[in-house]
Short mmCIF file of C-alpha atoms and ligand atoms in Angstrom, two decimals:
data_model
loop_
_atom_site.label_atom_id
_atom_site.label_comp_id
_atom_site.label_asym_id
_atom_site.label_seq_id
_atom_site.Cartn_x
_atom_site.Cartn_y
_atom_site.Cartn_z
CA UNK A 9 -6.14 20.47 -8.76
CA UNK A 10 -8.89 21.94 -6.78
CA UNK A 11 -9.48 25.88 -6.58
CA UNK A 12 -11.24 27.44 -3.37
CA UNK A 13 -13.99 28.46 -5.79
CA UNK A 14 -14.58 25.33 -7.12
CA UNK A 15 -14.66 23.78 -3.67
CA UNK A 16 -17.05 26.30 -2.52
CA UNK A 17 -19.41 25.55 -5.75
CA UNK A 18 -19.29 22.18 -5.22
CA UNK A 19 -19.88 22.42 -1.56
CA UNK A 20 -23.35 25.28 -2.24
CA UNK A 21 -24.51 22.51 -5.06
CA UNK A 22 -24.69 20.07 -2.81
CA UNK A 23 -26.14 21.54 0.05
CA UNK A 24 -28.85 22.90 -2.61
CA UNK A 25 -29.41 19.87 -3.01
CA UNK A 26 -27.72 19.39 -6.65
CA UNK A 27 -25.53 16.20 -7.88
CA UNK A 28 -22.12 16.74 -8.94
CA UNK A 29 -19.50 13.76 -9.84
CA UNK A 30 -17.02 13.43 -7.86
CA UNK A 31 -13.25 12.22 -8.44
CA UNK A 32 -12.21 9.09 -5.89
CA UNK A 33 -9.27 6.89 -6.28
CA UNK A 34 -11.65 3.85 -7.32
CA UNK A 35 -13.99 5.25 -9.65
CA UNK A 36 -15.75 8.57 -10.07
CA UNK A 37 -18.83 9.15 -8.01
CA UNK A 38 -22.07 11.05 -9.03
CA UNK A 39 -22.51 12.36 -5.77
CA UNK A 40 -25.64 14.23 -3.47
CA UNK A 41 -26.06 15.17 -0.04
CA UNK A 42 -26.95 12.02 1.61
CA UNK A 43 -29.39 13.98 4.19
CA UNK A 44 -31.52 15.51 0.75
CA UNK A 45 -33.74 12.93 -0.32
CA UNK A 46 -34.82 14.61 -3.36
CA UNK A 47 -30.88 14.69 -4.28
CA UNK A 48 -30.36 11.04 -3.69
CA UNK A 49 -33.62 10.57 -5.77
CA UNK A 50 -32.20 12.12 -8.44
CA UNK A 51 -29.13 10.31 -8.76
CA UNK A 52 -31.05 7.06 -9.04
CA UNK A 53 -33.01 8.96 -12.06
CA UNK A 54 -29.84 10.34 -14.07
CA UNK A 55 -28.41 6.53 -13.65
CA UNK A 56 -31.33 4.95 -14.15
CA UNK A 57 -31.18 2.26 -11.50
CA UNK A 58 -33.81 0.94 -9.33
CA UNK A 59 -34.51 2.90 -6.50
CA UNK A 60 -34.03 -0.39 -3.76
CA UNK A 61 -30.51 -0.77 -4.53
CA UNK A 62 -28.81 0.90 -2.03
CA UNK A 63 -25.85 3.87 -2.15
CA UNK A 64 -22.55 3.79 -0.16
CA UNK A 65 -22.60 6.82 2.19
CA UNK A 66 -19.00 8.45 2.03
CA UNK A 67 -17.47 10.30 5.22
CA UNK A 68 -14.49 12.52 5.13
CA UNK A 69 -13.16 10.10 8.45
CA UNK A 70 -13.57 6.68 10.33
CA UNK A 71 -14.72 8.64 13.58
CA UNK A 72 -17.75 10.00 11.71
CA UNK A 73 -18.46 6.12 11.96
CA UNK A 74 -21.13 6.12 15.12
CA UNK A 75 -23.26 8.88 13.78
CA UNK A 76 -24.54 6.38 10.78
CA UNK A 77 -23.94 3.14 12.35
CA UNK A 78 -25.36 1.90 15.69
CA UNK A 79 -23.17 -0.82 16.29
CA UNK A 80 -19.52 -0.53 14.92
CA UNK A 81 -18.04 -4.09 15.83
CA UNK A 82 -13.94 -4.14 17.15
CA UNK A 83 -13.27 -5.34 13.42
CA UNK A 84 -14.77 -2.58 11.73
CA UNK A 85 -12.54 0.07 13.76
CA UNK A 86 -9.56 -2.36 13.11
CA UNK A 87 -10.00 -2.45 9.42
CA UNK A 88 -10.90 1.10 9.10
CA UNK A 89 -7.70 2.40 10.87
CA UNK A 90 -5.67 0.02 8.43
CA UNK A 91 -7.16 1.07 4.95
CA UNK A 92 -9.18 4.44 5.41
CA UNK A 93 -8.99 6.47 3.61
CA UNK A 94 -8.90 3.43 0.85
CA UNK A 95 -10.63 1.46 -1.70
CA UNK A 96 -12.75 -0.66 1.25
CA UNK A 97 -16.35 -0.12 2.17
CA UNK A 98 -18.09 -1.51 4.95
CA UNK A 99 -21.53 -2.54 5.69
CA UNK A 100 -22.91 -1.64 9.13
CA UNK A 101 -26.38 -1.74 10.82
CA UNK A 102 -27.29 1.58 10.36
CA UNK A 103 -28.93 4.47 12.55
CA UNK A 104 -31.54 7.47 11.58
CA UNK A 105 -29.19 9.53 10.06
CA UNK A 106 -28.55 7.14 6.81
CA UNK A 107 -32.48 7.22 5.19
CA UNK A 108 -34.35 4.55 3.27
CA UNK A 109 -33.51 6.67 0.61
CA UNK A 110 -29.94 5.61 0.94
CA UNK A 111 -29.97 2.29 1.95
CA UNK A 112 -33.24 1.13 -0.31
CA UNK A 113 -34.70 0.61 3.15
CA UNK A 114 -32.49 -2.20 4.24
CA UNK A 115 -31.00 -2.17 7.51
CA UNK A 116 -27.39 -1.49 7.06
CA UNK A 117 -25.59 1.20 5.54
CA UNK A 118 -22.74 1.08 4.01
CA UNK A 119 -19.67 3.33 4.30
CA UNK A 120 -16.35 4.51 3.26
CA UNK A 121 -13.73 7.03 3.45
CA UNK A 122 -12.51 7.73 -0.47
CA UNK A 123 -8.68 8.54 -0.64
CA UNK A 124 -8.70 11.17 -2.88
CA UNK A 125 -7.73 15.04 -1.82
CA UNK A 126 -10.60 16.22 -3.99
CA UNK A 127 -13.65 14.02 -2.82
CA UNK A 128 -12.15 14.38 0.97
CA UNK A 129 -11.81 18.09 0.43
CA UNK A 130 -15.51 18.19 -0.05
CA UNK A 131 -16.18 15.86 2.56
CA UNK A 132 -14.43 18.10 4.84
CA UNK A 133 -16.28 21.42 3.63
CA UNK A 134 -19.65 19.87 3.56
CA UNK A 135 -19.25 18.32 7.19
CA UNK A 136 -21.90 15.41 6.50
CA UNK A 137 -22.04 12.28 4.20
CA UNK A 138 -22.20 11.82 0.50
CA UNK A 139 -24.21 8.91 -1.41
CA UNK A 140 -22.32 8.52 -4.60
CA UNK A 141 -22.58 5.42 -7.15
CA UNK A 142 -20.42 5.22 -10.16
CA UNK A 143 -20.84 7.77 -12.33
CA UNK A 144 -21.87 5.65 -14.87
CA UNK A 145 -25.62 4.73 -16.40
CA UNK A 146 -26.46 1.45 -14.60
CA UNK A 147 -25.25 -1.51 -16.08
CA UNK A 148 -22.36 -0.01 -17.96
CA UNK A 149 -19.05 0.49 -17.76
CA UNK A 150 -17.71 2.64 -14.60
CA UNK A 151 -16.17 5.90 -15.58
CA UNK A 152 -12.29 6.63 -14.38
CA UNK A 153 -11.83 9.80 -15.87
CA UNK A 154 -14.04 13.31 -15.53
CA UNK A 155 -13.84 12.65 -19.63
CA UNK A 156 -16.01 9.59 -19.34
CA UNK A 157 -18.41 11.41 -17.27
CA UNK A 158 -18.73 14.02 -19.50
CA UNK A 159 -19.61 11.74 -22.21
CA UNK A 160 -22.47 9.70 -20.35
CA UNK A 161 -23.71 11.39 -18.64
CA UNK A 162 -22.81 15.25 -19.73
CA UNK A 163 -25.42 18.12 -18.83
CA UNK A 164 -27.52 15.64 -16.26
CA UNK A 165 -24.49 16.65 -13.48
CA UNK A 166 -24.87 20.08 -11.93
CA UNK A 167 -21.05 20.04 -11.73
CA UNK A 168 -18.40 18.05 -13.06
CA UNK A 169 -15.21 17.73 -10.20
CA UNK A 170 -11.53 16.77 -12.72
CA UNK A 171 -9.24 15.00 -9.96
CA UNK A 172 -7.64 13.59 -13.05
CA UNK A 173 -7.58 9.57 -13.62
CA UNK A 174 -8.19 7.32 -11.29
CA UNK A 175 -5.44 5.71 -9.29
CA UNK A 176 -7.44 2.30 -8.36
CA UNK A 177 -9.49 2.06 -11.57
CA UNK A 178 -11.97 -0.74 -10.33
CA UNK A 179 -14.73 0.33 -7.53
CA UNK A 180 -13.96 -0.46 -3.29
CA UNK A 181 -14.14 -3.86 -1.77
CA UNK A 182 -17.73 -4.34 0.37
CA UNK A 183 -17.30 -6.00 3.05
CA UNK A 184 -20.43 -6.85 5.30
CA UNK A 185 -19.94 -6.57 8.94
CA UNK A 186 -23.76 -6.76 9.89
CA UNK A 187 -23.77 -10.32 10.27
CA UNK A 188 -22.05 -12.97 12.74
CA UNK A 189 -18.92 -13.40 10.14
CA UNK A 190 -17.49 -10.96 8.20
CA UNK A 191 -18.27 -11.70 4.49
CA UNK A 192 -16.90 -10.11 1.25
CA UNK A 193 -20.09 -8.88 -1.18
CA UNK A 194 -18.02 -7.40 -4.35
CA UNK A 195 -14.41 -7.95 -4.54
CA UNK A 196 -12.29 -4.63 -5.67
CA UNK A 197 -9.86 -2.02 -5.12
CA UNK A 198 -8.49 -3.68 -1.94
CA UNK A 199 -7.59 -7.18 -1.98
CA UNK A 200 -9.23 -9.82 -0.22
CA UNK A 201 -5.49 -11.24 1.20
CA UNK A 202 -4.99 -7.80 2.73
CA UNK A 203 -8.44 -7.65 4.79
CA UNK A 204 -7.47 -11.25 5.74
CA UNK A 205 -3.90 -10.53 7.30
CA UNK A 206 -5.83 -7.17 9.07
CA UNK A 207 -8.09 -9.54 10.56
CA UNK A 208 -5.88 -12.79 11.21
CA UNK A 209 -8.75 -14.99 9.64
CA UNK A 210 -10.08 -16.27 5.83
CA UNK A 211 -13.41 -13.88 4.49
CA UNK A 212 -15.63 -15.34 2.46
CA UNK A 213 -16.29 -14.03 -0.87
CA UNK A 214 -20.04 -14.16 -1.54
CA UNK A 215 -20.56 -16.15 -4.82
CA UNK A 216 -24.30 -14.96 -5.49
CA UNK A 217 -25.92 -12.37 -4.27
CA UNK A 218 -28.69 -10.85 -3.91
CA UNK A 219 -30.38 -8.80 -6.75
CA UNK A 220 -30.28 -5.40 -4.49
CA UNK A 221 -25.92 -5.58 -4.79
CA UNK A 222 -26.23 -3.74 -7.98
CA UNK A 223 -22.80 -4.74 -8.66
CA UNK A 224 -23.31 -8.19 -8.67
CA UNK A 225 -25.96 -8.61 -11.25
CA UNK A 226 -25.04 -11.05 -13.50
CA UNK A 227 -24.88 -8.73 -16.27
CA UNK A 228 -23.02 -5.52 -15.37
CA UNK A 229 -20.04 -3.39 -15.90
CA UNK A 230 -20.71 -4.02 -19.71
CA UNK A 231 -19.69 -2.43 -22.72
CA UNK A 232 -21.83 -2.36 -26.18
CA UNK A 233 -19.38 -5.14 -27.57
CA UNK A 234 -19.79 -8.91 -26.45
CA UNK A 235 -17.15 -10.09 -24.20
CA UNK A 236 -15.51 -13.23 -24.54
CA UNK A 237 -13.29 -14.63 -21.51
CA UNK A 238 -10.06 -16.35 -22.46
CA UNK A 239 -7.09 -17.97 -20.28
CA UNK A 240 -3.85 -15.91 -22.37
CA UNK A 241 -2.85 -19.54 -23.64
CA UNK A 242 -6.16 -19.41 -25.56
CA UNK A 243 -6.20 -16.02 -26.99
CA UNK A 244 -4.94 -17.11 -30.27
CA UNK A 245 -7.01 -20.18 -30.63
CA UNK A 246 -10.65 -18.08 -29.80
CA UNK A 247 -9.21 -14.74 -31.95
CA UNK A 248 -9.06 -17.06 -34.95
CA UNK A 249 -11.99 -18.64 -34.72
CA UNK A 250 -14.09 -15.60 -33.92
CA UNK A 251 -12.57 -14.06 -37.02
CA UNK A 252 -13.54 -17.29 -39.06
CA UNK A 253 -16.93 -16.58 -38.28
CA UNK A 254 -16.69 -13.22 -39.64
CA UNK A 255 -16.58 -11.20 -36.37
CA UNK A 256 -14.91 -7.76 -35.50
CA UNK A 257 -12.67 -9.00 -33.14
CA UNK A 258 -10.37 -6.55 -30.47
CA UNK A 259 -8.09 -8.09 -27.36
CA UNK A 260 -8.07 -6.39 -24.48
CA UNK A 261 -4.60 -7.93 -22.54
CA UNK A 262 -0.94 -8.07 -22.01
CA UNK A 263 2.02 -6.61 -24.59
CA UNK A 264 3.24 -9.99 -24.79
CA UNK A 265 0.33 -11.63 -26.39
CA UNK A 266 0.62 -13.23 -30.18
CA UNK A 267 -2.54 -12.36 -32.47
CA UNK A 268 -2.72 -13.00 -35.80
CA UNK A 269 -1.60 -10.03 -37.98
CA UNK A 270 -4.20 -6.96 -37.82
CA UNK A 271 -6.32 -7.51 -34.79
CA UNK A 272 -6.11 -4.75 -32.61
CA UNK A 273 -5.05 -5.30 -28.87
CA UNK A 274 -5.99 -3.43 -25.82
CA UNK A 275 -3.14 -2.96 -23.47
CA UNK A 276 -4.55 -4.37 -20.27
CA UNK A 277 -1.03 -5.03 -18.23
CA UNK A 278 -0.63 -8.55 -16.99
CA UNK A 279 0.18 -7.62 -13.26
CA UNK A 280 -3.46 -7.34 -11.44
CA UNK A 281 -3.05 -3.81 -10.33
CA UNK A 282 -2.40 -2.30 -13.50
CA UNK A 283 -5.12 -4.27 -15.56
CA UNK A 284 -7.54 -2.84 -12.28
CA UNK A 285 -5.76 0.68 -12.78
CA UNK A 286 -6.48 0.11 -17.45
CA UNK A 287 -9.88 -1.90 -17.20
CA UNK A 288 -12.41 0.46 -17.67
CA UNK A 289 -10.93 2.77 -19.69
CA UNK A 290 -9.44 0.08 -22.17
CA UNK A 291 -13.10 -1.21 -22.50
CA UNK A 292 -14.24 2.15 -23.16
CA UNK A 293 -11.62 2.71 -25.94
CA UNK A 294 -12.07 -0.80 -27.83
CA UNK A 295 -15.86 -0.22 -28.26
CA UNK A 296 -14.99 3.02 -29.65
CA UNK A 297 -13.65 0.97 -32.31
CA UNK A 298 -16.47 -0.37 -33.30
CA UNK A 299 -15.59 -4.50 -32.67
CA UNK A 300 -18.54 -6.67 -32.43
CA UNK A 301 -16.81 -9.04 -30.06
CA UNK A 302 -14.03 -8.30 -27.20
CA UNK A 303 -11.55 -11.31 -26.19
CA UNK A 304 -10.54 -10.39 -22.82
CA UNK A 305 -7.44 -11.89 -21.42
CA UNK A 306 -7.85 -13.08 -17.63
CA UNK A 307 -5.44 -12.04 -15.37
CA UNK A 308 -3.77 -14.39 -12.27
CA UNK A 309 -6.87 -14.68 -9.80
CA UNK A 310 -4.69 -12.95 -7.26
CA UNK A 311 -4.66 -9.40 -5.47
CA UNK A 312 -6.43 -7.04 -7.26
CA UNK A 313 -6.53 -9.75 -9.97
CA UNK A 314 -10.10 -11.10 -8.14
CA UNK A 315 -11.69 -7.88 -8.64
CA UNK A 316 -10.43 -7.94 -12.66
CA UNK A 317 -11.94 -10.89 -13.43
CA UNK A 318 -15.18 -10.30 -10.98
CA UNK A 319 -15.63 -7.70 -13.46
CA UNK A 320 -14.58 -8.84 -16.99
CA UNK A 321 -17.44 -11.71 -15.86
CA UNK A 322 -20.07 -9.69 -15.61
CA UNK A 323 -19.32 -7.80 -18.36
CA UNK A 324 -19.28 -10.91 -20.54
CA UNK A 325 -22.22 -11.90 -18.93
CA UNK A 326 -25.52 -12.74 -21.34
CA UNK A 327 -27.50 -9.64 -21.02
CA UNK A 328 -31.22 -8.82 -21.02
CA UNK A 329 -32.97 -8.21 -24.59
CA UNK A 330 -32.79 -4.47 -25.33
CA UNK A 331 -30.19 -3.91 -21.52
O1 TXA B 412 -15.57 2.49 -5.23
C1 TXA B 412 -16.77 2.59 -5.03
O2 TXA B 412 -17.36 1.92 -4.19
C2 TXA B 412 -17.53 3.62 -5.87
C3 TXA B 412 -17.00 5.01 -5.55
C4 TXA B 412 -17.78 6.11 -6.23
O3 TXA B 412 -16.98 5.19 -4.16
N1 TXA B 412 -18.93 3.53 -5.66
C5 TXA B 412 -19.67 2.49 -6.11
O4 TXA B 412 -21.02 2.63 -5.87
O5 TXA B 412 -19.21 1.54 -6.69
P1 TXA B 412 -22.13 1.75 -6.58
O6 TXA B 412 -23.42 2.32 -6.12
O7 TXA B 412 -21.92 1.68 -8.04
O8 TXA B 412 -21.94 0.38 -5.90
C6 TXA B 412 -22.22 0.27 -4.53
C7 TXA B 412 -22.56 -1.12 -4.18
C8 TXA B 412 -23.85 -1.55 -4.84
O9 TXA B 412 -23.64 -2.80 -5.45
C9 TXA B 412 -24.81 -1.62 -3.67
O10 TXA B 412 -25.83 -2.53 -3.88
C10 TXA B 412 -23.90 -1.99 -2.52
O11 TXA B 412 -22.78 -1.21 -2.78
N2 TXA B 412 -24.46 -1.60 -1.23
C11 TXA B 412 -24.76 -0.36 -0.81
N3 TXA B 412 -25.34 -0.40 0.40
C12 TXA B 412 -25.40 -1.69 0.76
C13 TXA B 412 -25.90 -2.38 1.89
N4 TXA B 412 -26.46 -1.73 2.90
N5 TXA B 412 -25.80 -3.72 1.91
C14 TXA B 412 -25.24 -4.38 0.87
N6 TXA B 412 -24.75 -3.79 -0.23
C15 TXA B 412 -24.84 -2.47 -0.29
MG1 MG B 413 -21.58 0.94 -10.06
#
C-alpha cells in the first residue's frame, strides 16, 4: 500500500513544509507539519476555514502525550491505552510545542493517534505531530476515499497518500478532558457507550457548541442537494409528497425500504456502523445525480448510529445564502 519512496516523499514534503492528504481510518486528512506555521496556514487557505478554529494534532503514540499536553489527567491515559490508535480524540491543556497556529490560540490542544498503517507510517518517519482536518473544503462533505480528494481539492495538495477507503467513514469522537468532567464535543467514529464502560461513568454529549468546533456548526458536512430527515416509517409518505411538488427526489437508506417506482435509493445500511462506514460517500454519489432534494433515512440513535445522525443534521441544516 505504501512504497519506501512514497514514504520518504511524503515525509521531505512535510518537513518542507508542504501539505499532503493523508489516509486515516475516519476520514482523510489534509495534513502539515504541526511545528511549520506557514504549513498549518496553508491548510486553513486550501479549505477555506477560519483561521480560529482549531486543528487536531496527530501523534504516531499515546506516550508522545506529555510533550503537547501539560497536564494529562489518569482518564486520558486510561482511555488512550483502550482505543489508540482509534477513532477518539482528546482535548488537553496544551504546552509550547502545539502553537496558536494549531489550536486558534485556545488553550487546549487536541490529539489523537489515527489507526491507519499509512498515516502512522508517516507519523513514525516524521517523529513529530501532524495537524490534519478533513480533507474536504469547509462546510462540505468529508472525503473517504483519495478519489474524493482528488476531486476537491486536486492540484492544491503537494501529495496525494491512497490508503484505499476508509474503514470508519465518519470523523473521531472529541472528547474534552480540560475541564472538571469529561464532556463529549462531536460524537463519531467511537461510540459514546464505549468511552462510558472505559470510564465506569455517563459523558455528556455537548448539545451546542461553540462556533470555534468547526464541526458543530449548524450547517456542515453538507452536500449541494437539500437534505430532508425522515424516521424509515416516513420515507414513503415525505418521497411522495416531495415528488408532488415537483422535486428531484433521491433516498439515501436501507435495502429494505419501499419507494414509489423510479426514485433512486442510496444504499446507506441500516446497522449504524455500516451507514458511518457508506455516509459520505453515498452523499457524494446522490448529488452526482443531480436531485434537488435528499430524503435521508435515520438510523437507531445507537453506537455509531449518534455520530450518523449528528451528521445527516447538520447536513440538512438551513445554510447561509451563497455557503
Ligand atoms: O477523524 C478526525 O478527527 C479527522 C481525521 C483527519 O483525523 N479530522 C477532523 O478534523 O475531523 P477537523 O478539523 O475537520 O475537525 C476537528 C474538530 C474541529 O471541529 C475543531 O474545532 C475541533 O476538532 N477541535 C480542535 N481542537 C480543539 C480544541 N482545542 N478544543 C475543542 N475543539 C477542538
Ligand atoms: Mg471536518
Amino acid at each position: 500500500m505504501l512504497t519506501s519512496d512514497i514514504l520518504t516523499r511524503a515525509v521531505e514534503t512535510l518537513r518542507r513544509g508542504g501539505v499532503i492528504a493523508l489516509p486515516t481510518e475516519t476520514v482523510y486528512g489534509l495534513a502539515a507539519n504541526c511545528e511549520d506555521e506557514l504549513a498549518v496556514r496553508r491548510v486553513f487557505a486550501i479549505k477555506g476555514r477560519p483561521a480560529t478554529h482549531p486543528l487536531i494534532v496527530h501523534v504516531a503514540r499515546a506516550s508522545e502525550l506529555p510533550s503537547w499536553a501539560r497536564h494529562v489527567p489518569e482518564e486520558a491515559w486510561r482511555l488512550a491505552e483502550a482505543f489508540w490508535p482509534g477513532p477518539l480524540t482528546l482535548v488537553l491543556p496544551r504546552t509550547a510545542r502545539a502553537t496558536d497556529a494549531v489550536t486558534g490560540g485556545q488553550d487546549t490542544v487536541a490529539l489523537r493517534v489515527p489507526n491507519h498503517p499509512v498515516a502512522l507510517a508517516v507519523l513514525d518517519a516524521l517523529g513529530g505531530g501532524v495537524a490534519a482536518p478533513s480533507a474536504n473544503r469547509f462546510g462540505r462533505v468529508s472525503p473517504t476515499t483519495a478519489e474524493h480528494v482528488r476531486v476537491d481539492l486536486g492540484d492544491e495538495v503537494d501529495l496525494i497518500l491512497d490508503g484505499g477507503p476508509c474503514t470508519v467513514g465518519v470523523e473521531s469522537t472529541i472528547v474534552d478532558l480540560s475541564g472538571k468532567e469529561p464532556m463529549v464535543l462531536r460524537p463519531g467514529g467511537l461510540a459514546v457507550e464505549e468511552l462510558e464502560r472505559v470510564l465506569g461513568r455517563k459523558v455528556p454529549v455537548r448539545a451546542s457548541a461553540t462556533v470555534r468546533v468547526s464541526g458543530s456548526l449548524a450547517s456542515h458536512y453538507a452536500p449541494r442537494a437539500g437534505v430532508v430527515l425522515s424516521e424509515p416509517a416516513e420515507v414513503m409518505s415525505r418521497v411522495t409528497s416531495l415528488r408532488a411538488r415537483g422535486h428531484n427526489v433521491g433516498v439515501l437508506g436501507p435495502p429494505g425500504l419501499t419507494l414509489p417506482p423510479g426514485v433512486p435509493r442510496y444504499d446507506v445500511p441500516e446497522d449504524p456502523a455500516g451507514a458511518a462506514r457508506a455516509l459520505y460517500t453515498r452523499l457524494r454519489e446522490a448529488d452526482e445525480q443531480g436531485h434537488d432534494v435528499l430524503v435521508a433515512c435515520l438510523p437507531r440513535a445507537e453506537g455509531l448510529g449518534i455520530a450518523v445522525r449528528d451528521r445527516l443534521s447538520r447536513a440538512a441544516a438551513p445554510r447561509p445564502a451563497g455557503g
